[in-house]
PDB file of C-alpha atoms and ligand atoms in Angstrom:
ATOM      1  CA  PRO Q   1      29.571  25.198   2.519  1.00 87.00           C
ATOM      2  CA  LYS Q   2      29.675  22.658  -0.382  1.00 84.00           C
ATOM      3  CA  ALA Q   3      26.743  20.769   1.234  1.00 84.00           C
ATOM      4  CA  LEU Q   4      24.745  24.022   1.320  1.00 84.00           C
ATOM      5  CA  ILE Q   5      25.350  24.853  -2.419  1.00 82.00           C
ATOM      6  CA  ARG Q   6      24.251  21.014  -3.110  1.00 78.00           C
ATOM      7  CA  LEU Q   7      21.331  21.626  -1.089  1.00 76.00           C
ATOM      8  CA  VAL Q   8      20.213  24.818  -2.660  1.00 78.00           C
ATOM      9  CA  ARG Q   9      21.088  23.627  -6.263  1.00 74.00           C
ATOM     10  CA  ASN Q  10      19.004  20.390  -5.568  1.00 73.00           C
ATOM     11  CA  LEU Q  11      15.937  22.322  -4.431  1.00 71.00           C
ATOM     12  CA  THR Q  12      14.395  22.140  -7.762  1.00 65.00           C
ATOM     13  CA  LYS Q  13      14.906  18.409  -8.362  1.00 65.00           C
ATOM     14  CA  THR Q  14      13.399  18.008 -11.980  1.00 68.00           C
ATOM     15  CA  ASN Q  15      13.718  17.034 -15.624  1.00 73.00           C
ATOM     16  CA  SER Q  16      12.904  19.644 -18.054  1.00 69.00           C
ATOM     17  CA  ARG Q  17      11.203  17.651 -20.519  1.00 79.00           C
ATOM     18  CA  VAL Q  18       8.739  16.199 -18.190  1.00 83.00           C
ATOM     19  CA  LEU Q  19       5.920  18.370 -16.585  1.00 85.00           C
ATOM     20  CA  ASP Q  20       6.151  17.892 -12.816  1.00 90.00           C
ATOM     21  CA  LYS Q  21       3.696  19.907 -11.083  1.00 89.00           C
ATOM     22  CA  GLY Q  22       4.650  18.602  -7.611  1.00 91.00           C
ATOM     23  CA  GLU Q  23       1.079  17.462  -6.974  1.00 95.00           C
ATOM     24  CA  TYR Q  24       1.893  14.811  -4.627  1.00 97.00           C
ATOM     25  CA  ALA Q  25       3.189  14.064  -1.119  1.00 98.00           C
ATOM     26  CA  GLU Q  26       7.022  13.686  -0.963  1.00 97.00           C
ATOM     27  CA  LEU Q  27       8.695  10.526   0.899  1.00 97.00           C
ATOM     28  CA  TYR Q  28      12.200  11.894   1.762  1.00 94.00           C
ATOM     29  CA  SER Q  29      13.721   8.868   3.440  1.00 92.00           C
ATOM     30  CA  ILE Q  30      12.311   5.521   5.137  1.00 95.00           C
ATOM     31  CA  ALA Q  31      14.779   2.875   6.415  1.00 97.00           C
ATOM     32  CA  VAL Q  32      14.833  -0.464   8.151  1.00 98.00           C
ATOM     33  CA  LYS Q  33      17.871  -1.408  10.280  1.00 97.00           C
ATOM     34  CA  ARG Q  34      19.905  -3.661   8.376  1.00 96.00           C
ATOM     35  CA  GLU Q  35      19.238  -6.959  10.399  1.00 98.00           C
ATOM     36  CA  GLY Q  36      15.683  -6.208  10.176  1.00 97.00           C
ATOM     37  CA  GLN Q  37      15.340  -5.761   6.554  1.00 97.00           C
ATOM     38  CA  GLY Q  38      13.724  -8.404   4.052  1.00 96.00           C
ATOM     39  CA  ARG Q  39      11.028  -9.151   6.728  1.00 98.00           C
ATOM     40  CA  GLY Q  40       8.094  -7.209   5.495  1.00 98.00           C
ATOM     41  CA  LEU Q  41       8.679  -4.377   7.686  1.00 98.00           C
ATOM     42  CA  GLY Q  42       9.744  -1.512   4.987  1.00 98.00           C
ATOM     43  CA  LYS Q  43       6.425  -2.870   3.166  1.00 98.00           C
ATOM     44  CA  ARG Q  44       4.388  -2.173   6.545  1.00 98.00           C
ATOM     45  CA  LEU Q  45       6.115   1.110   7.093  1.00 97.00           C
ATOM     46  CA  LEU Q  46       5.193   2.394   3.499  1.00 98.00           C
ATOM     47  CA  LEU Q  47       1.580   0.925   3.677  1.00 98.00           C
ATOM     48  CA  THR Q  48       1.068   2.851   6.885  1.00 98.00           C
ATOM     49  CA  ILE Q  49       2.325   6.143   5.415  1.00 97.00           C
ATOM     50  CA  GLU Q  50      -0.057   5.572   2.321  1.00 98.00           C
ATOM     51  CA  GLU Q  51      -2.988   5.023   4.797  1.00 98.00           C
ATOM     52  CA  MET Q  52      -2.222   8.429   6.603  1.00 98.00           C
ATOM     53  CA  LEU Q  53      -2.078  10.163   3.479  1.00 98.00           C
ATOM     54  CA  LYS Q  54      -5.250   8.797   2.109  1.00 98.00           C
ATOM     55  CA  ALA Q  55      -6.875   9.918   5.391  1.00 98.00           C
ATOM     56  CA  ASP Q  56      -5.784  13.469   4.445  1.00 97.00           C
ATOM     57  CA  ASN Q  57      -7.288  12.976   0.712  1.00 98.00           C
ATOM     58  CA  ILE Q  58      -3.760  13.010  -0.712  1.00 98.00           C
ATOM     59  CA  ASN Q  59      -3.786  10.566  -3.631  1.00 97.00           C
ATOM     60  CA  GLN Q  60      -0.242  10.574  -4.854  1.00 98.00           C
ATOM     61  CA  LEU Q  61       3.084   9.872  -3.363  1.00 98.00           C
ATOM     62  CA  SER Q  62       6.549  10.526  -4.772  1.00 98.00           C
ATOM     63  CA  LEU Q  63       9.967  10.273  -3.879  1.00 97.00           C
ATOM     64  CA  THR Q  64      13.694  10.402  -5.479  1.00 96.00           C
ATOM     65  CA  THR Q  65      16.249   7.621  -5.272  1.00 97.00           C
ATOM     66  CA  ASP Q  66      19.736   6.692  -6.671  1.00 97.00           C
ATOM     67  CA  TYR Q  67      19.712   5.518 -10.338  1.00 98.00           C
ATOM     68  CA  TYR Q  68      23.308   3.514  -9.716  1.00 98.00           C
ATOM     69  CA  GLY Q  69      24.047   0.874  -7.207  1.00 98.00           C
ATOM     70  CA  ASN Q  70      20.642   1.080  -5.909  1.00 98.00           C
ATOM     71  CA  GLU Q  71      19.043  -2.110  -7.138  1.00 97.00           C
ATOM     72  CA  SER Q  72      17.666  -3.378  -3.903  1.00 96.00           C
ATOM     73  CA  THR Q  73      15.901  -0.353  -3.029  1.00 97.00           C
ATOM     74  CA  ILE Q  74      14.707   0.401  -6.722  1.00 98.00           C
ATOM     75  CA  ALA Q  75      13.302  -3.537  -6.376  1.00 98.00           C
ATOM     76  CA  PHE Q  76      11.390  -2.432  -3.288  1.00 98.00           C
ATOM     77  CA  TYR Q  77       9.656   0.535  -4.683  1.00 98.00           C
ATOM     78  CA  LYS Q  78       8.726  -1.104  -7.644  1.00 98.00           C
ATOM     79  CA  SER Q  79       7.264  -4.300  -5.620  1.00 98.00           C
ATOM     80  CA  MET Q  80       5.304  -1.427  -4.058  1.00 98.00           C
ATOM     81  CA  ASN Q  81       3.732  -0.499  -7.518  1.00 98.00           C
ATOM     82  CA  PHE Q  82       5.858   2.705  -7.621  1.00 98.00           C
ATOM     83  CA  ASN Q  83       6.455   3.725 -11.513  1.00 98.00           C
ATOM     84  CA  VAL Q  84       9.399   5.974 -12.865  1.00 97.00           C
ATOM     85  CA  LEU Q  85       8.050   9.336 -13.386  1.00 95.00           C
ATOM     86  CA  TYR Q  86      11.537  10.524 -14.990  1.00 95.00           C
ATOM     87  CA  GLU Q  87      15.214  10.546 -14.623  1.00 95.00           C
ATOM     88  CA  PHE Q  88      17.184  13.559 -13.703  1.00 94.00           C
ATOM     89  CA  ILE Q  89      20.773  14.773 -12.586  1.00 92.00           C
ATOM     90  CA  ALA Q  90      21.181  15.911  -9.262  1.00 91.00           C
ATOM     91  CA  TYR Q  91      23.900  18.461  -8.632  1.00 84.00           C
ATOM     92  CA  PRO Q  92      26.844  17.730  -9.225  1.00 86.00           C
ATOM     93  CA  LYS Q  93      26.725  14.807 -11.089  1.00 90.00           C
ATOM     94  CA  ARG Q  94      24.157  12.198  -9.145  1.00 93.00           C
ATOM     95  CA  ARG Q  95      21.798  10.283 -11.683  1.00 96.00           C
ATOM     96  CA  MET Q  96      18.582   9.773  -9.733  1.00 96.00           C
ATOM     97  CA  TYR Q  97      14.897   8.371 -10.630  1.00 96.00           C
ATOM     98  CA  ARG Q  98      11.824  10.102  -9.548  1.00 96.00           C
ATOM     99  CA  PHE Q  99       9.215   7.390  -8.505  1.00 97.00           C
ATOM    100  CA  ILE Q 100       5.502   7.918  -8.275  1.00 97.00           C
ATOM    101  CA  LYS Q 101       2.388   6.073  -6.883  1.00 98.00           C
ATOM    102  CA  LYS Q 102      -1.249   6.601  -7.077  1.00 98.00           C
ATOM    103  CA  ILE Q 103      -2.519   5.629  -3.610  1.00 96.00           C
TER     104      ILE Q 103
HETATM  105  C1  COA I   1      14.449  -0.224   1.079  1.00 91.35           C
HETATM  106  C2  COA I   1      13.981  -0.609   2.675  1.00 91.35           C
HETATM  107  C3  COA I   1      13.377   0.328   3.270  1.00 91.35           C
HETATM  108  C4  COA I   1      12.994  -2.039   2.432  1.00 91.35           C
HETATM  109  O1  COA I   1      12.601  -2.376   3.563  1.00 91.35           O
HETATM  110  P1  COA I   1      12.444  -3.934   3.885  1.00 91.35           P
HETATM  111  O2  COA I   1      12.016  -4.096   5.369  1.00 91.35           O
HETATM  112  O3  COA I   1      13.985  -4.497   3.746  1.00 91.35           O
HETATM  113  O4  COA I   1      11.482  -4.468   2.514  1.00 91.35           O
HETATM  114  P2  COA I   1      10.243  -5.460   2.708  1.00 91.35           P
HETATM  115  O5  COA I   1      10.841  -6.853   3.524  1.00 91.35           O
HETATM  116  O6  COA I   1       9.274  -4.937   3.452  1.00 91.35           O
HETATM  117  O7  COA I   1      10.005  -5.977   1.362  1.00 91.35           O
HETATM  118  C5  COA I   1       8.795  -5.313   0.625  1.00 91.35           C
HETATM  119  C6  COA I   1       8.975  -5.910  -0.951  1.00 91.35           C
HETATM  120  O8  COA I   1      10.024  -5.371  -1.415  1.00 91.35           O
HETATM  121  C7  COA I   1      10.718  -6.441  -2.235  1.00 91.35           C
HETATM  122  N1  COA I   1      12.075  -6.202  -2.071  1.00 91.35           N
HETATM  123  C8  COA I   1      12.866  -5.651  -1.098  1.00 91.35           C
HETATM  124  N2  COA I   1      14.288  -5.850  -0.850  1.00 91.35           N
HETATM  125  C9  COA I   1      14.354  -6.197  -2.265  1.00 91.35           C
HETATM  126  C10 COA I   1      15.479  -6.737  -2.900  1.00 91.35           C
HETATM  127  N3  COA I   1      16.421  -6.816  -2.424  1.00 91.35           N
HETATM  128  N4  COA I   1      15.350  -7.243  -4.070  1.00 91.35           N
HETATM  129  C11 COA I   1      14.092  -7.395  -4.720  1.00 91.35           C
HETATM  130  N5  COA I   1      12.835  -6.974  -4.131  1.00 91.35           N
HETATM  131  C12 COA I   1      13.027  -6.738  -3.069  1.00 91.35           C
HETATM  132  C13 COA I   1      10.343  -7.579  -1.740  1.00 91.35           C
HETATM  133  O9  COA I   1       9.977  -8.555  -2.939  1.00 91.35           O
HETATM  134  C14 COA I   1       9.116  -7.507  -0.876  1.00 91.35           C
HETATM  135  O10 COA I   1       7.936  -7.882  -1.572  1.00 91.35           O
HETATM  136  P3  COA I   1       7.067  -9.068  -1.274  1.00 91.35           P
HETATM  137  O11 COA I   1       6.301  -8.416   0.069  1.00 91.35           O
HETATM  138  O12 COA I   1       5.924  -9.224  -2.255  1.00 91.35           O
HETATM  139  O13 COA I   1       7.893 -10.243  -1.050  1.00 91.35           O
HETATM  140  C15 COA I   1      15.032  -1.416   3.287  1.00 91.35           C
HETATM  141  O14 COA I   1      15.822  -2.341   2.643  1.00 91.35           O
HETATM  142  C16 COA I   1      16.247  -0.143   3.734  1.00 91.35           C
HETATM  143  O15 COA I   1      16.145   0.283   4.968  1.00 91.35           O
HETATM  144  N6  COA I   1      17.344  -0.031   3.086  1.00 91.35           N
HETATM  145  C17 COA I   1      18.252   0.866   3.135  1.00 91.35           C
HETATM  146  C18 COA I   1      17.765   2.360   3.094  1.00 91.35           C
HETATM  147  C19 COA I   1      17.073   2.614   1.884  1.00 91.35           C
HETATM  148  O16 COA I   1      17.751   2.183   0.732  1.00 91.35           O
HETATM  149  N7  COA I   1      16.197   3.505   2.057  1.00 91.35           N
HETATM  150  C20 COA I   1      15.448   4.100   0.880  1.00 91.35           C
HETATM  151  C21 COA I   1      15.800   5.555   0.620  1.00 91.35           C
HETATM  152  S1  COA I   1      15.242   6.181  -1.034  1.00 91.35           S
END
């Protein structure tokens, strides 16, 4: 039941000071097996997703990721030219980034 409450409260993950019209495709999650990380696979995966979106005339991609204790994933998205759109607090007290990229 607690997970359900968290899910519903996080359906509109946003920051009230930033206009977010949701005009982007949203990446929920990608992952590379631990032993395969750091070899360019994540980059290839993301670039492939971007090519698929472009073929569908979608020109922005967004995602949310943790603010704290998440340095390597943040470095990965920044190296892939994502910018911070805003920060927000997910229910109950999880500080997050929303990243966005023009593709
Ligand atoms: C995040 C993740 C998908 C990246 O995949 P990866 O295969 O390890 O990353 P790549 O080897 O393709 O790296 C691509 C770029 O990101 C940068 N990067 C990746 N990990 C980095 C790190 N720990 N620190 C700094 N830069 C990093 C690299 O500089 C690289 O750029 P380059 O090609 O110019 O050298 C992978 O590490 C992962 O599965 N992590 C755990 C799950 C996760 O956090 N998923 C995201 C949920 S929001």
